Each structure stands twice: as structure tokens, then as C-alpha cells.
XYZ file of C-alpha atoms in Angstrom:
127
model
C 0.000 0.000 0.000
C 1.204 3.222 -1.384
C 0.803 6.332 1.362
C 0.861 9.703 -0.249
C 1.343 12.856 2.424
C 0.615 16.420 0.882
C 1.757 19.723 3.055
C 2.209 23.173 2.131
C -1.418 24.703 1.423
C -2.834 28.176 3.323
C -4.567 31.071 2.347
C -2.546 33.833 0.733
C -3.442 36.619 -1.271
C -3.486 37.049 -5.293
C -0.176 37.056 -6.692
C 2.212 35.317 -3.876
C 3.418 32.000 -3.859
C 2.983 28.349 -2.342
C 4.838 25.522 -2.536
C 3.247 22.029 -1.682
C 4.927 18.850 -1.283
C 4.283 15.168 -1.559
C 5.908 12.551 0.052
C 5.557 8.841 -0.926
C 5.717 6.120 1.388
C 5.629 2.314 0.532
C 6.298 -0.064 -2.000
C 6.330 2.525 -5.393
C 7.458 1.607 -8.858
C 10.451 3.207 -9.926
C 8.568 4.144 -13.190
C 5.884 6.041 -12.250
C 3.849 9.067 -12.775
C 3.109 11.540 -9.736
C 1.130 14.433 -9.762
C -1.233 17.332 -8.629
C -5.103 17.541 -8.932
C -7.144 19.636 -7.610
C -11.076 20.200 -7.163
C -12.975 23.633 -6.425
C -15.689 23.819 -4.233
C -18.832 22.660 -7.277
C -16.289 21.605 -10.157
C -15.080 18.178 -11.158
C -11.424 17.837 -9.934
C -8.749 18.565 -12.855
C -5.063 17.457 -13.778
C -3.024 20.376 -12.316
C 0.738 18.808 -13.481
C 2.435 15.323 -13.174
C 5.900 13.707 -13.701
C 7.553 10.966 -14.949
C 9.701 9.692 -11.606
C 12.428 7.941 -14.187
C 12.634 10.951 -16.837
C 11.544 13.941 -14.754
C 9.441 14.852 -17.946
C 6.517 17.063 -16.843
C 2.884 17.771 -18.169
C 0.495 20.680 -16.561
C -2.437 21.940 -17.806
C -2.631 25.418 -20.050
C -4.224 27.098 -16.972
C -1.066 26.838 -14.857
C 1.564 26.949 -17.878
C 4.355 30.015 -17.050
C 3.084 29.840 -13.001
C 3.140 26.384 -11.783
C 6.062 24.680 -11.853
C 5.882 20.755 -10.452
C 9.757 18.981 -9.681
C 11.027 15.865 -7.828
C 13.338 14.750 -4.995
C 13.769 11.348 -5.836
C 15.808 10.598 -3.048
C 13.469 12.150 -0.724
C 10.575 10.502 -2.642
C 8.788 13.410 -2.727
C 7.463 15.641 -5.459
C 6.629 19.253 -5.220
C 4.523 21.832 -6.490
C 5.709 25.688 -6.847
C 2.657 27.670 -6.966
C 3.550 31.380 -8.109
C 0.762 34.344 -9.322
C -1.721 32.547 -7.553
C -4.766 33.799 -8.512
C -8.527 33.325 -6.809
C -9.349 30.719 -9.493
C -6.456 28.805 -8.261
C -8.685 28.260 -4.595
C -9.064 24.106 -4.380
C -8.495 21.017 -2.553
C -5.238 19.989 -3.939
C -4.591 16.353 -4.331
C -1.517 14.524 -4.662
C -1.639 11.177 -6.616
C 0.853 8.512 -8.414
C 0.487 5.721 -10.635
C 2.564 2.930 -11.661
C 3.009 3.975 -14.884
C 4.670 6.157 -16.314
C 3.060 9.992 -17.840
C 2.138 10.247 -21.292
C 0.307 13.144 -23.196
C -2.424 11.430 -23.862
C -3.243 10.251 -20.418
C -1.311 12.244 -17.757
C -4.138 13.746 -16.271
C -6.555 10.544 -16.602
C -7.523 10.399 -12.796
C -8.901 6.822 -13.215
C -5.242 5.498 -13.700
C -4.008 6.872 -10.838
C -4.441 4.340 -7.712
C -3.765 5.836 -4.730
C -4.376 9.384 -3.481
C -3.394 11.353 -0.993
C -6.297 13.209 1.641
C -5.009 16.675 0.070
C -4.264 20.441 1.206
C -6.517 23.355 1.081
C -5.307 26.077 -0.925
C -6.962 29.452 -0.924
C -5.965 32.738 -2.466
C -8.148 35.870 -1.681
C -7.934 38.946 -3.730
């Protein structure tokens, strides 16, 4: 059994930073894809970013492009999430998830592939 442990959320206003991290515990796959979600209070969670844990080859979604930036600490198991010009849209549950497979374009932000989750961290951004 996988255990994923996200930290690092708060409330901050529009424009300053976060940075939330990840850490993996248990028996992962060396080849695997970790990543963020997240889901605002009435909307369907969405694919934030995720990594390839072998390649370090990232995917994030268009909204995030140029102010999200996700990176790894293999050794540390952990992945991380720099969160810069938040903005009030960016308010969500974030989730942390992996996969034992790695990311590809076509399916990096395919929730149903990802098997196990971790309980998430409120971020909020006021303006």
C-alpha cells in the first residue's frame, strides 16, 4: 500500500506564492507518474501537473503553464509543487496522486489510472 502525504497549502493573497509537497511512502514503482489535482468547491477535480519519476518529464495543464512549476526529490521521494501568481481561481483542494506507470500526453491527467491518493491540502488565495 502506497501512502501519499501532501503539506504546504494556506490562504494567501493574489499574486504570492505556495509551494506544496508530496511525500511517498511504501512499496512505489520506480517508473511512475506523480502528480497534482485539484477540485474547487462545485467543479469536477482537474489534472493540475504530473511527472515521470524515471525521466523527470513534466505535463500541466494550459491554466497553470508560465506559473506552476511541479519537480522531484527522488531521493526524498517526494514531489513538489511551486505555486507562483496565484490567482482566486487557483482556490481548491489539492490532491496529490501517483500511478505505476509512467506519464504520457495522452493520459497524464486521466484520474482513473491513478491508484492511490493522498487526503489533500486546502489552498486558498483571496484577492
Amino acid at each position: 500500500q502506497v501512502h501519499l502525504a501532501e503539506s504546504g497549502g494556506g490562504s494567501v493573497q493574489t499574486g504570492e506564492s505556495l509551494r506544496l509537497s508530496c511525500a511517498a511512502s511504501g512499496p512505489t514503482n520506480s517508473n511512475s507518474c506523480m502528480g497534482w489535482f485539484r477540485q474547487a468547491p462545485g467543479k469536477e477535480r482537474e489534472g493540475v501537473a504530473t511527472i515521470n519519476t524515471i525521466t523527470g518529464f513534466s505535463y500541466s495543464a494550459s491554466s497553470v503553464k508560465g506559473r506552476f512549476t511541479i519537480s522531484q526529490d527522488n531521493a526524498k521521494n517526494t514531489i513538489y509543487l511551486q505555486m507562483n501568481g496565484l490567482k482566486p481561481e487557483d482556490t481548491a483542494m489539492y490532491y496529490c496522486a501517483i500511478k505505476s506507470k509512467g506519464c504520457y500526453s495522452d493520459s497524464w491527467s486521466s484520474q482513473n489510472q491513478f491508484e492511490y491518493w493522498g487526503q489533500g491540502t486546502q489552498v486558498t488565495v483571496s484577492s
